Coordinates of C-alpha atoms and ligand atoms in Angstrom, one line a residue:
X22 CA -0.7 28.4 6.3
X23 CA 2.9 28.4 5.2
X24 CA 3.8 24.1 4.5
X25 CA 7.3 22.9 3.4
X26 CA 6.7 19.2 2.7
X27 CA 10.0 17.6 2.3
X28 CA 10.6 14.3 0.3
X29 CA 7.4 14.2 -3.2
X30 CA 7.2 10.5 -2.4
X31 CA 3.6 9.4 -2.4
X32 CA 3.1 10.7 0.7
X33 CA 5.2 13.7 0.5
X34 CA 3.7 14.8 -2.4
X35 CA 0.0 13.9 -1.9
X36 CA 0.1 15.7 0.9
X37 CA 1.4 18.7 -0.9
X38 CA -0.8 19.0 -3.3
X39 CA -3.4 18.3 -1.3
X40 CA -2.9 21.1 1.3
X41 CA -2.6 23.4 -1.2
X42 CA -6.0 22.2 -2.7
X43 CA -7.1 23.0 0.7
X44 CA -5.5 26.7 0.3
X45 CA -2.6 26.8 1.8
X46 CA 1.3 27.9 0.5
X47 CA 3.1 25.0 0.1
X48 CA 6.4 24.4 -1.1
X49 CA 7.5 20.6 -2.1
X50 CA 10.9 19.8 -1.7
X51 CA 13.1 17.0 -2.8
X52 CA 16.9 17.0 -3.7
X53 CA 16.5 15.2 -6.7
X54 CA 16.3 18.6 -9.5
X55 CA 14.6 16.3 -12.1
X56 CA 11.8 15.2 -9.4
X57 CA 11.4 18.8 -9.0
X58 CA 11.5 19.8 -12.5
X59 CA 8.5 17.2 -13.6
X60 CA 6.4 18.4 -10.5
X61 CA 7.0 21.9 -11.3
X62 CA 5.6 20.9 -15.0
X63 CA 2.5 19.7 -13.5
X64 CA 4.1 16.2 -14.1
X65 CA 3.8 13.1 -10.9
X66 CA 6.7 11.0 -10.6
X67 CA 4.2 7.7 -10.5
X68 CA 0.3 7.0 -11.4
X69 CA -2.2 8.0 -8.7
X70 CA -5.8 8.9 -9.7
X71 CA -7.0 12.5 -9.3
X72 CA -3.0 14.2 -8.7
X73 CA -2.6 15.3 -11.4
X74 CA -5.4 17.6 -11.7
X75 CA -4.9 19.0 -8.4
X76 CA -1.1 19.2 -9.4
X77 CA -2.0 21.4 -12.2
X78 CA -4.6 23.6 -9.4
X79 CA -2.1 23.6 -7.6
X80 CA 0.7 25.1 -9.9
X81 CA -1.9 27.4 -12.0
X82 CA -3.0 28.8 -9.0
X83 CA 0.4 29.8 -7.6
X84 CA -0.4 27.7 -4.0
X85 CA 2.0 25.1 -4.6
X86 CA 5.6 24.6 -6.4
X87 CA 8.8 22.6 -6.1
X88 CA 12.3 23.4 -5.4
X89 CA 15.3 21.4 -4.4
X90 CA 16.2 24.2 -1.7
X91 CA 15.2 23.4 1.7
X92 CA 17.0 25.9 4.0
X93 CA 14.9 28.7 1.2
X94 CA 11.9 26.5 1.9
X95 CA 12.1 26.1 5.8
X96 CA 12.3 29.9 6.0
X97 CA 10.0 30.7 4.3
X98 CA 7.6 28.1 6.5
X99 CA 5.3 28.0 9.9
X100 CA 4.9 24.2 9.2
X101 CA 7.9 21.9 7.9
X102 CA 6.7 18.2 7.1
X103 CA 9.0 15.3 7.0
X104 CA 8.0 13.0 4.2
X105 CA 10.9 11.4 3.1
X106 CA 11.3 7.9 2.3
X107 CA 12.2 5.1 4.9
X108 CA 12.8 1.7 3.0
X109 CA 13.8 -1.4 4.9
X110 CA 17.9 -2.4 5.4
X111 CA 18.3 -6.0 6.4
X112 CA 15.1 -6.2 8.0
X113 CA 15.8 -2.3 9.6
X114 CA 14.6 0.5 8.9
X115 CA 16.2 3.1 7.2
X116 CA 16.5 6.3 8.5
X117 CA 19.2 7.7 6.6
X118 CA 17.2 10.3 4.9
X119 CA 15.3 11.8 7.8
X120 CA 18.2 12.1 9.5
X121 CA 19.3 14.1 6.2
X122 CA 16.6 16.3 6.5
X123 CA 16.2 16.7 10.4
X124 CA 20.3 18.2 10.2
X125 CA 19.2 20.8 7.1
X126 CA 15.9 21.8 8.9
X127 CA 17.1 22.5 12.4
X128 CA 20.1 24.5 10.5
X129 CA 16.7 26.5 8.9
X130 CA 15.6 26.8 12.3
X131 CA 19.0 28.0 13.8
X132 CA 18.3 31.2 11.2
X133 CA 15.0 31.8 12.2
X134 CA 13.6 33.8 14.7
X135 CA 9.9 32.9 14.2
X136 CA 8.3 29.5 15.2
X137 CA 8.0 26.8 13.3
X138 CA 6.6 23.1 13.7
X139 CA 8.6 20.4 12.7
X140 CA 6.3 17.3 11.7
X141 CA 7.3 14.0 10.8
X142 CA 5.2 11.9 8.6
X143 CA 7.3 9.2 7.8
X144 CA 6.5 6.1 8.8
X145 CA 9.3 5.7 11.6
X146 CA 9.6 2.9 14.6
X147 CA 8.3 4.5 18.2
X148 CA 11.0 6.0 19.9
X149 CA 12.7 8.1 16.4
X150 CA 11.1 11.4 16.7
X151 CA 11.4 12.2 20.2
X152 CA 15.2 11.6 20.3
X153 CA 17.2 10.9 17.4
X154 CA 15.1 13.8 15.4
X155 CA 15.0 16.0 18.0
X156 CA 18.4 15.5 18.6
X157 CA 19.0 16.2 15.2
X158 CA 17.6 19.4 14.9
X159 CA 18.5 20.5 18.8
X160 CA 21.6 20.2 17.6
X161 CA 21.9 21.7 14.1
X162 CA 19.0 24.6 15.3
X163 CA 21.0 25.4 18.5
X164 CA 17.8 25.4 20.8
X165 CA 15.7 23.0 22.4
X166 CA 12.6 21.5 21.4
X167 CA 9.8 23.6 22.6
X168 CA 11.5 26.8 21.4
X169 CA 10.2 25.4 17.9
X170 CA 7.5 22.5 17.8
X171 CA 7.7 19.0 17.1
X172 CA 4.9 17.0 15.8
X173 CA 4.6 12.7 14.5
X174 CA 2.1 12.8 12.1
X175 CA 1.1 9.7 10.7
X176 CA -0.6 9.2 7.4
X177 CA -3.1 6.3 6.7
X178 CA -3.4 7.1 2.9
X179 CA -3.3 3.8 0.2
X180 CA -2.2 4.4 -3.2
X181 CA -4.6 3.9 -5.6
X182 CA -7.0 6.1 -3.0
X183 CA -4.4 8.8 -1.9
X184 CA -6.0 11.9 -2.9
X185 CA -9.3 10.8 -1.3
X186 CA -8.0 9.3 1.5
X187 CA -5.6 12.7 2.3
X188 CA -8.8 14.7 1.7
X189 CA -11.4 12.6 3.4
X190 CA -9.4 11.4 6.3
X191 CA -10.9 9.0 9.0
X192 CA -9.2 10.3 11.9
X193 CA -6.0 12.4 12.2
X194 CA -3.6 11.4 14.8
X195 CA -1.3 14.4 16.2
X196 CA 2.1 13.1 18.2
X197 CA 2.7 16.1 19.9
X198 CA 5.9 16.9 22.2
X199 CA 4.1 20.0 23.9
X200 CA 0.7 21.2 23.2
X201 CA 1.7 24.7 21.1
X202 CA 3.7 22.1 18.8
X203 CA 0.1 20.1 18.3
X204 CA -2.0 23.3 18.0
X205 CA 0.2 24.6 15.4
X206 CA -0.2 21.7 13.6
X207 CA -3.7 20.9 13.8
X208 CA -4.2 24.5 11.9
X209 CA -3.4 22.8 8.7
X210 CA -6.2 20.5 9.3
X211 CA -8.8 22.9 10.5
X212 CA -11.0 22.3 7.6
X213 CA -11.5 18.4 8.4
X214 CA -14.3 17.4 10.1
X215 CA -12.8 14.2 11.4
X216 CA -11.3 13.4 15.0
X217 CA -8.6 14.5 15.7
X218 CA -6.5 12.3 18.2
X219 CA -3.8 14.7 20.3
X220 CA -1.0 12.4 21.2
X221 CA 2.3 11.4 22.7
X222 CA 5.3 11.2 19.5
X223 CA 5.5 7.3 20.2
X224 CA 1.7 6.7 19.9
X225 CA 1.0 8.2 16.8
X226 CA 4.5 6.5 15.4
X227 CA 3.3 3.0 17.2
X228 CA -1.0 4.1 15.5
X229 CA 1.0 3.9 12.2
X230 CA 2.7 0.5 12.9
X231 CA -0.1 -1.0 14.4
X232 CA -2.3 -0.1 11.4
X233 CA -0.5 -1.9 8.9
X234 CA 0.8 -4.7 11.1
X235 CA -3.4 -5.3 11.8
X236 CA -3.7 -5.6 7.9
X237 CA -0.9 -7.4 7.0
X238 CA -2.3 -10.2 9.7
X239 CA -5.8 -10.6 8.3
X240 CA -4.2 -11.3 4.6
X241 CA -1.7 -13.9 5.7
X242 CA -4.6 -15.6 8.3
X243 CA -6.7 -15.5 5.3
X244 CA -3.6 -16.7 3.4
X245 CA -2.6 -19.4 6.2
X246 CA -6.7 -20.7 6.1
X247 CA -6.7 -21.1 2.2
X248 CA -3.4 -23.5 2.4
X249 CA -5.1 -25.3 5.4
X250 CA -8.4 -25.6 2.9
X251 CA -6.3 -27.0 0.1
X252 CA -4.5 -29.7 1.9
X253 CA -8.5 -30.5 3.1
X254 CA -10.7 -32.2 0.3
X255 CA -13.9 -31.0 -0.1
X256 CA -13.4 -27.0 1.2
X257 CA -13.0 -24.0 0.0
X258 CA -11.7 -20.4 1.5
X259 CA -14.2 -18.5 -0.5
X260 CA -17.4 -20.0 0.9
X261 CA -16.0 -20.5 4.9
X262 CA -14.5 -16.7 4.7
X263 CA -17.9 -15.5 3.4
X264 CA -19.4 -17.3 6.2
X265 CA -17.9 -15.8 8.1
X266 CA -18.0 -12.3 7.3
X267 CA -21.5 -12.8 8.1
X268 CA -20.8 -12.3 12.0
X269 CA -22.5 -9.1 13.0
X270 CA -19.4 -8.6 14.7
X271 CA -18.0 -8.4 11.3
X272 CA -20.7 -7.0 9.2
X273 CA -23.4 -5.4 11.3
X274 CA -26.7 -4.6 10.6
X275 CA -27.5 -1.0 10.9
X276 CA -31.4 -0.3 10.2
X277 CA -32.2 -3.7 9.2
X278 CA -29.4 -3.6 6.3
X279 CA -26.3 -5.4 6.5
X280 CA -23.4 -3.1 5.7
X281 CA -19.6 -4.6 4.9
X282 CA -16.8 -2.6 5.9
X283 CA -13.8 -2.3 3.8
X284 CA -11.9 -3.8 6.0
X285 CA -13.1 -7.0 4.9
X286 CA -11.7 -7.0 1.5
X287 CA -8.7 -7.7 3.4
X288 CA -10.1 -11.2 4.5
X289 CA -9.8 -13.0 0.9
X290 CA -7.1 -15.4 0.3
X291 CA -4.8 -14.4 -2.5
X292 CA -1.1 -14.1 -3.4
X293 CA 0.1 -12.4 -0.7
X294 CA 0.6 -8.4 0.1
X295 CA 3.1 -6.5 -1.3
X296 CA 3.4 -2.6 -1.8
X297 CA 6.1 -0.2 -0.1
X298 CA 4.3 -0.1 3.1
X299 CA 2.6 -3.4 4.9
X300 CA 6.0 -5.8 4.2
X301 CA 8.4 -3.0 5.2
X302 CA 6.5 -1.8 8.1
X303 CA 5.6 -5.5 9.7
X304 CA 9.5 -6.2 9.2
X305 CA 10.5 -3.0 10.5
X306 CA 8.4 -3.8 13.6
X307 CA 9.6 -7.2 13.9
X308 CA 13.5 -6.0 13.6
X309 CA 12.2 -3.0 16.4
X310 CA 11.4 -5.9 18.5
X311 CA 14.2 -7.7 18.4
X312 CA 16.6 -4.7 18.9
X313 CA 14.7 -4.4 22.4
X314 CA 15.3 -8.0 23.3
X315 CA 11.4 -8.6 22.9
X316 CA 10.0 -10.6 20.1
X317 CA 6.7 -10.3 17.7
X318 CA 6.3 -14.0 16.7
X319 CA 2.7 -13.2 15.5
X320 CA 4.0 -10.8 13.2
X321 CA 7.6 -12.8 12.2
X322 CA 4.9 -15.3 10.9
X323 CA 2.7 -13.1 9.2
X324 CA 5.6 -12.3 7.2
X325 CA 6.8 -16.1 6.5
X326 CA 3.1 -17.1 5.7
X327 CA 3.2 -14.4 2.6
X328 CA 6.7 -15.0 1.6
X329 CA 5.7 -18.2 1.0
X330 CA 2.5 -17.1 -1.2
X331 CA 4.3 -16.7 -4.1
X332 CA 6.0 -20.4 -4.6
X333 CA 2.2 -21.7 -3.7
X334 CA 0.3 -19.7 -6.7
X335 CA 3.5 -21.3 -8.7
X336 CA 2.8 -24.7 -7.4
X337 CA -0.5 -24.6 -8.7
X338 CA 0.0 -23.3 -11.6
X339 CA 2.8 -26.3 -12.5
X340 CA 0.4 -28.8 -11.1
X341 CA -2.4 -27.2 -13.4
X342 CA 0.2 -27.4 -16.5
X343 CA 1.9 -30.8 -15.6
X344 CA 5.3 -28.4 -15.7
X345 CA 6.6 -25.2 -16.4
X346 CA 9.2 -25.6 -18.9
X347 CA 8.8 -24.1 -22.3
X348 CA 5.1 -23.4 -21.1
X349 CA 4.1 -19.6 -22.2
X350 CA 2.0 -18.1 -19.5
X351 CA 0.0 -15.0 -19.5
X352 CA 0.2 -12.4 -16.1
X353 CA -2.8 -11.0 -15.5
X354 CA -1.8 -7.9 -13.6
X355 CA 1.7 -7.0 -13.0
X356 CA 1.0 -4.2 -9.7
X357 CA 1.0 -4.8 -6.5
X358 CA -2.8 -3.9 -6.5
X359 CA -5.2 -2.0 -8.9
X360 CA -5.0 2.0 -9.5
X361 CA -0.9 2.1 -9.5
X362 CA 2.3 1.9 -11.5
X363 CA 3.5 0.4 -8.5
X364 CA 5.9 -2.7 -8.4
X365 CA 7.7 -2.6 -5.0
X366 CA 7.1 -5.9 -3.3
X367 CA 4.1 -6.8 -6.3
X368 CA 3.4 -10.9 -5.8
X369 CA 2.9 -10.9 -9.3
X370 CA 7.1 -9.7 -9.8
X371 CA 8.0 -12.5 -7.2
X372 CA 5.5 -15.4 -9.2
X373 CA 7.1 -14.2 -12.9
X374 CA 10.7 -14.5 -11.4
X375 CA 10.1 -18.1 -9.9
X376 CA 8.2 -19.2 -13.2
X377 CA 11.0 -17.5 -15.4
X378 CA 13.6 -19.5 -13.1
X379 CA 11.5 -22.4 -13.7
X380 CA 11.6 -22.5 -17.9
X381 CA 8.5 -20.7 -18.5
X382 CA 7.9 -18.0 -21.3
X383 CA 5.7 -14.9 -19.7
X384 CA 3.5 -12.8 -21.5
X385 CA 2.1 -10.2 -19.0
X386 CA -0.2 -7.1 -18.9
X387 CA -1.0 -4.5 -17.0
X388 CA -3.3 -1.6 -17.3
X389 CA -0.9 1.1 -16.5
X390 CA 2.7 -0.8 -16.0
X391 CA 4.7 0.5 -18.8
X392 CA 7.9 -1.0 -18.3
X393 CA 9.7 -4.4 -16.6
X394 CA 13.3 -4.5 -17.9
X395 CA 15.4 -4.6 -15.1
X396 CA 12.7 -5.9 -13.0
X397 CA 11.9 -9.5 -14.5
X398 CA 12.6 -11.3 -17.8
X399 CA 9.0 -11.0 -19.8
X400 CA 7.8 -9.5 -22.2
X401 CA 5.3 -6.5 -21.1
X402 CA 2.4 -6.5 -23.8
X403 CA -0.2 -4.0 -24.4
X404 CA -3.8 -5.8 -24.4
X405 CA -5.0 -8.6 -22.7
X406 CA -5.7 -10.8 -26.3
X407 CA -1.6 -9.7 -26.6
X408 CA -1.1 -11.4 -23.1
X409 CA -3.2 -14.4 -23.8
X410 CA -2.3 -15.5 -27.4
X411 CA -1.1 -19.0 -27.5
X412 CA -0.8 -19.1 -23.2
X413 CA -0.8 -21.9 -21.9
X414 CA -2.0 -20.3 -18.9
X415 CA -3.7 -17.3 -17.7
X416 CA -2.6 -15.8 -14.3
X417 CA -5.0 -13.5 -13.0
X418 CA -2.6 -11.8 -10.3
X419 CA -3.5 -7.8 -10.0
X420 CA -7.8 -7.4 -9.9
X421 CA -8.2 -4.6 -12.2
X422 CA -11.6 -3.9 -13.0
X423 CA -10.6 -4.9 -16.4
X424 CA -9.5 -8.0 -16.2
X425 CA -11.9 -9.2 -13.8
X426 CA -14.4 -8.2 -15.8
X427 CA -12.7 -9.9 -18.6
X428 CA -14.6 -11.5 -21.2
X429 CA -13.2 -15.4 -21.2
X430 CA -15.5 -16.6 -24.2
X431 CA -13.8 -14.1 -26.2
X432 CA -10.2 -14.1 -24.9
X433 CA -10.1 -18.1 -24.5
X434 CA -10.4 -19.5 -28.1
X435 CA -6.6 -17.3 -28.3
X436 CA -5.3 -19.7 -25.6
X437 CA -3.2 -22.7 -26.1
X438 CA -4.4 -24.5 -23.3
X439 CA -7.8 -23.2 -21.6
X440 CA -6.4 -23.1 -18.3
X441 CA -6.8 -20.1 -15.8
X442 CA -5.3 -19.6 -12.5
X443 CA -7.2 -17.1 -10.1
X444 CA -4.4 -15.9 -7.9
X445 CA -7.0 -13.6 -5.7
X446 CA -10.2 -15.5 -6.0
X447 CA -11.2 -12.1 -8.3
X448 CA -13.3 -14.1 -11.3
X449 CA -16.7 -15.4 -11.1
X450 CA -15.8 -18.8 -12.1
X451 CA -19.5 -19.8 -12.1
X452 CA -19.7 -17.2 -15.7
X453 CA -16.4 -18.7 -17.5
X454 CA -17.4 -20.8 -20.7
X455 CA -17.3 -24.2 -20.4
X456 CA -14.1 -25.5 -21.7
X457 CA -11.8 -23.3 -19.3
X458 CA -10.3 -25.0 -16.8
X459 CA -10.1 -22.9 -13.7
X460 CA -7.8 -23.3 -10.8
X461 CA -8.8 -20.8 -7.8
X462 CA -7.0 -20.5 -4.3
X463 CA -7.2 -22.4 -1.3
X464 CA -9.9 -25.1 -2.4
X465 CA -9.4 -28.5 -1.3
X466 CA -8.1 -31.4 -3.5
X467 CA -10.6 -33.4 -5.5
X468 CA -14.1 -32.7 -7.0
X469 CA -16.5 -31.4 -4.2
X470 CA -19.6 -33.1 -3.1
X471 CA -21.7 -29.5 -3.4
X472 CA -20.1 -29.5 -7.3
X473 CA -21.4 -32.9 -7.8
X474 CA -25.0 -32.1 -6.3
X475 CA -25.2 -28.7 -7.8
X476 CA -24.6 -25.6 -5.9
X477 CA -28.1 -25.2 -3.5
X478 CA -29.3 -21.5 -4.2
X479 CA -27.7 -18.9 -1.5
X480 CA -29.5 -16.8 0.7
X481 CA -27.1 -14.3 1.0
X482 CA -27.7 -11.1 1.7
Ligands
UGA30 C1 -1.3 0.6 3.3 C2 -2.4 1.0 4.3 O1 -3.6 0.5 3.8 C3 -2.5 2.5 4.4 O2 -3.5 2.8 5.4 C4 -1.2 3.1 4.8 O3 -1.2 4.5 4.9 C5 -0.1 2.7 3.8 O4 0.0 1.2 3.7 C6 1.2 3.2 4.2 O5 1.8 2.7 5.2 O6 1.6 4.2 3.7 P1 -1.1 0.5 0.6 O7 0.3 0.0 0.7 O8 -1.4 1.6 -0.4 O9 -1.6 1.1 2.0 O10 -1.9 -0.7 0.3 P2 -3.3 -1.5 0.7 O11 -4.4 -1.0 -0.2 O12 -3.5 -1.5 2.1 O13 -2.8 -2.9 0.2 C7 -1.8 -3.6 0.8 C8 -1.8 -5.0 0.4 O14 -2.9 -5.6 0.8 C9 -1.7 -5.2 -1.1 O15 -0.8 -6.2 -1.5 C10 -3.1 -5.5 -1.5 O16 -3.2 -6.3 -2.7 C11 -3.6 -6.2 -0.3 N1 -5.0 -6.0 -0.2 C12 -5.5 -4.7 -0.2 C13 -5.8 -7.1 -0.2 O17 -5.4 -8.2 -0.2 N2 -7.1 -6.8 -0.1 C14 -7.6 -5.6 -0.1 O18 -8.9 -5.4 -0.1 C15 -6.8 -4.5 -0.1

């Protein structure tokens, strides 16, 4: 099929590329001409495993290319997809540059005689696409809805996984405002195997919501048990959260084997979420809530319980030292979360700026982070033995392969002080030479009777 994708965000363009991958003619758009120009030279704007081959497909292959003219692109389009960003404004969300687009699009529209579908995939509060978009492009295309199609199309992709996760979809989820709108859409998809879920446009915008609010609320009541273990001597999160993954209700056993679903990883105690998508969305449902006189209290405190993840890994870490001031301390892992460049919302930005603001010097690496001026006052190094020289901490913040895997009786003689704070539980503590002191999250105060005794062999399975 013919696909504008407007907005080469990570979702806009992922999805580009991808469809094109799949064989259809797209055309990216974005109005910034410098975006366009690095995506037209087979360049992505940000890090993202397995793009940048299918970029180059893509581009070789004349399926796919960039422009910064939409009206060119909408005409020449049965399927326009609205991918552009929608960052949070005082605990609001955004929608500036939808609107933007849904005006140019329906004035595409207005020009056209054929039919197009109009999809949005931006992540947009319930409600958005079946009135202030439509209203948008009623008004610019000078016909109703229905004489072109509208579609919500939400997309479930993480970074770090995008390209699998666009091509390998668990279920695609089709708002529709009137069946030939969802059938027209659903052709773009007709190679996936997956369910398809044919929707009101307020379910598949609420799916989206719900999604992330759901995993934003298993890391902060993991979050919200760790603190409750550490102010309790003789616990720790690791070995009660394990336990309790062990509910078949959790992790069934299918054919006499236990299998752990992914979703799991997301019941570990750490240093909080971050990324462009849980924190934005959770508030933007929280501030959605409000505007309608209601209130979502669970989710208000989800929020408050991760905001306040940062100060606690800085806490520790100043309890671990005896202070912070002239203390140098190596971050472990500067992105919000292995396989991306990406900073927005990262803990480990929020725990450098509170240790900066508290006297410290910071050292940090990052496997592909290339840059933090403007961002936080440390110096970004290049290795980890660069990170850890003289430190008189080690933060272990972003679990890179890497790093976890990190080999302490080398890297520790190059430390000041031996001391290394686990800010996602990531390290097998029980393998660090002796000598290294090792602070992990949400452990009670005090040595541990089990420690004293000697750890009883597990039967885990
Ligand atoms: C999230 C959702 O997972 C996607 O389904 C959704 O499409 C996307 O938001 C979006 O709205 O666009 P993403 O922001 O890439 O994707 O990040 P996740 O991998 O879900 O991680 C979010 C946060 O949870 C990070 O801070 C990460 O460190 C944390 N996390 C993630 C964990 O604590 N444990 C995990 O196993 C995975």
């Amino acid at each position: 099929m013919r696909i504008a994708v407007v907005g080469t965000g990570y979702v806009g363009l992922v999805s580009g590329v991808c469809l094109a991958h799949l064989g259809h003619q797209v055309i990216c758009v974005d109005n910034m001409a410098e975006r366009v120009e690095a995506v037209n030279g087979g360049v992505p704007p940000f890090h993202e495993p397995g793009l940048s081959e299918l970029l180059s497909a893509g581009l070789g292959e004349g399926r796919l290319r960039a422009t910064t003219n939409l009206a060119a692109a909408v005409a020449a389009s049965e399927v326009i997809l609205i991918a552009v960003g929608t960052p949070s404004a005082g605990g609001r969300i955004d929608l500036g540059a939808v609107e933007a687009a849904a005006r140019e699009i329906g004035q595409g529209l207005r020009e056209s005689p054929e039919y197009k579908v109009v999809t949005v995939k931006s992540t947009v509060v319930p409600g958005t696409t079946d009135t202030l978009v439509r209203g948008l492009l009623e008004q610019a295309a000078g016909k109703p809805a229905g004489a072109f199609g509208l579609c919500m199309n939400p997309e479930f992709l993480r970074e770090g996984a995008a390209v699998r996760d666009f091509l390998e979809p668990d279920r695609i989820v089709i708002g529709q405002w009137d069946a030939a709108s969802g059938t027209q859409l659903a052709r773009i998809y007709e190679s996936f195997d997956c369910p398809k879920i044919f929707t009101g446009l307020r379910n598949a915008e609420f799916t989206k919501y719900a999604s992330n609010a759901l995993l934003a609320t298993l890391i902060s009541f993991s979050n919200e048990m760790a603190g409750l273990c550490e102010a309790t001597p003789g616990t720790d999160i690791a070995e009660v959260l394990a336990a309790l993954e062990l509910d078949r209700r959790w992790s069934p056993v299918v054919g006499g084997v236990r299998v752990h679903p992914e979703i799991l990883a997301y019941l570990r105690a750490g240093c909080g979420f971050g990324g462009s998508c849980l924190p934005k969305d959770v508030a933007a449902l929280c501030g959605f809530a409000r505007e309608r006189g209601a209130r979502a209290r669970l989710l208000e405190t989800v929020l408050e319980v991760n905001a306040l993840r940062p100060a606690a890994m800085v806490a520790q870490i100043e309890q671990a030292l005896g202070g912070l001031q002239d203390c140098r301390i190596a971050i472990l892992g500067v992105s919000f979360k292995p396989g991306t460049d990406d900073l927005r919302e990262s803990p480990a930005v929020a725990i450098m700026r509170l240790l900066a603001g508290a006297g410290a010097e910071i050292r940090a690496y990052d496997p592909v982070v290339q840059s933090l001026d403007g961002v936080v006052p440390a110096i970004l190094t290049h290795s980890l033995e660069a990170a850890l020289s003289g430190a008189d901490a080690a933060v272990a913040i972003t679990p890179w392969p890497e790093i976890v895997a990190a080999d302490w009786g080398a890297l520790a003689p190059r430390m000041r002080r031996r001391v290394i704070v686990d800010a996602r539980n990531a390290l097998d503590a029980a393998a660090l030479p002796a000598g290294i002191r090792y602070v992990g999250i949400g452990r009670g105060p005090g040595p541990r009777r089990e420690d004293e005794l000697g750890k009883p062999e597990s039967a885990g399975d």
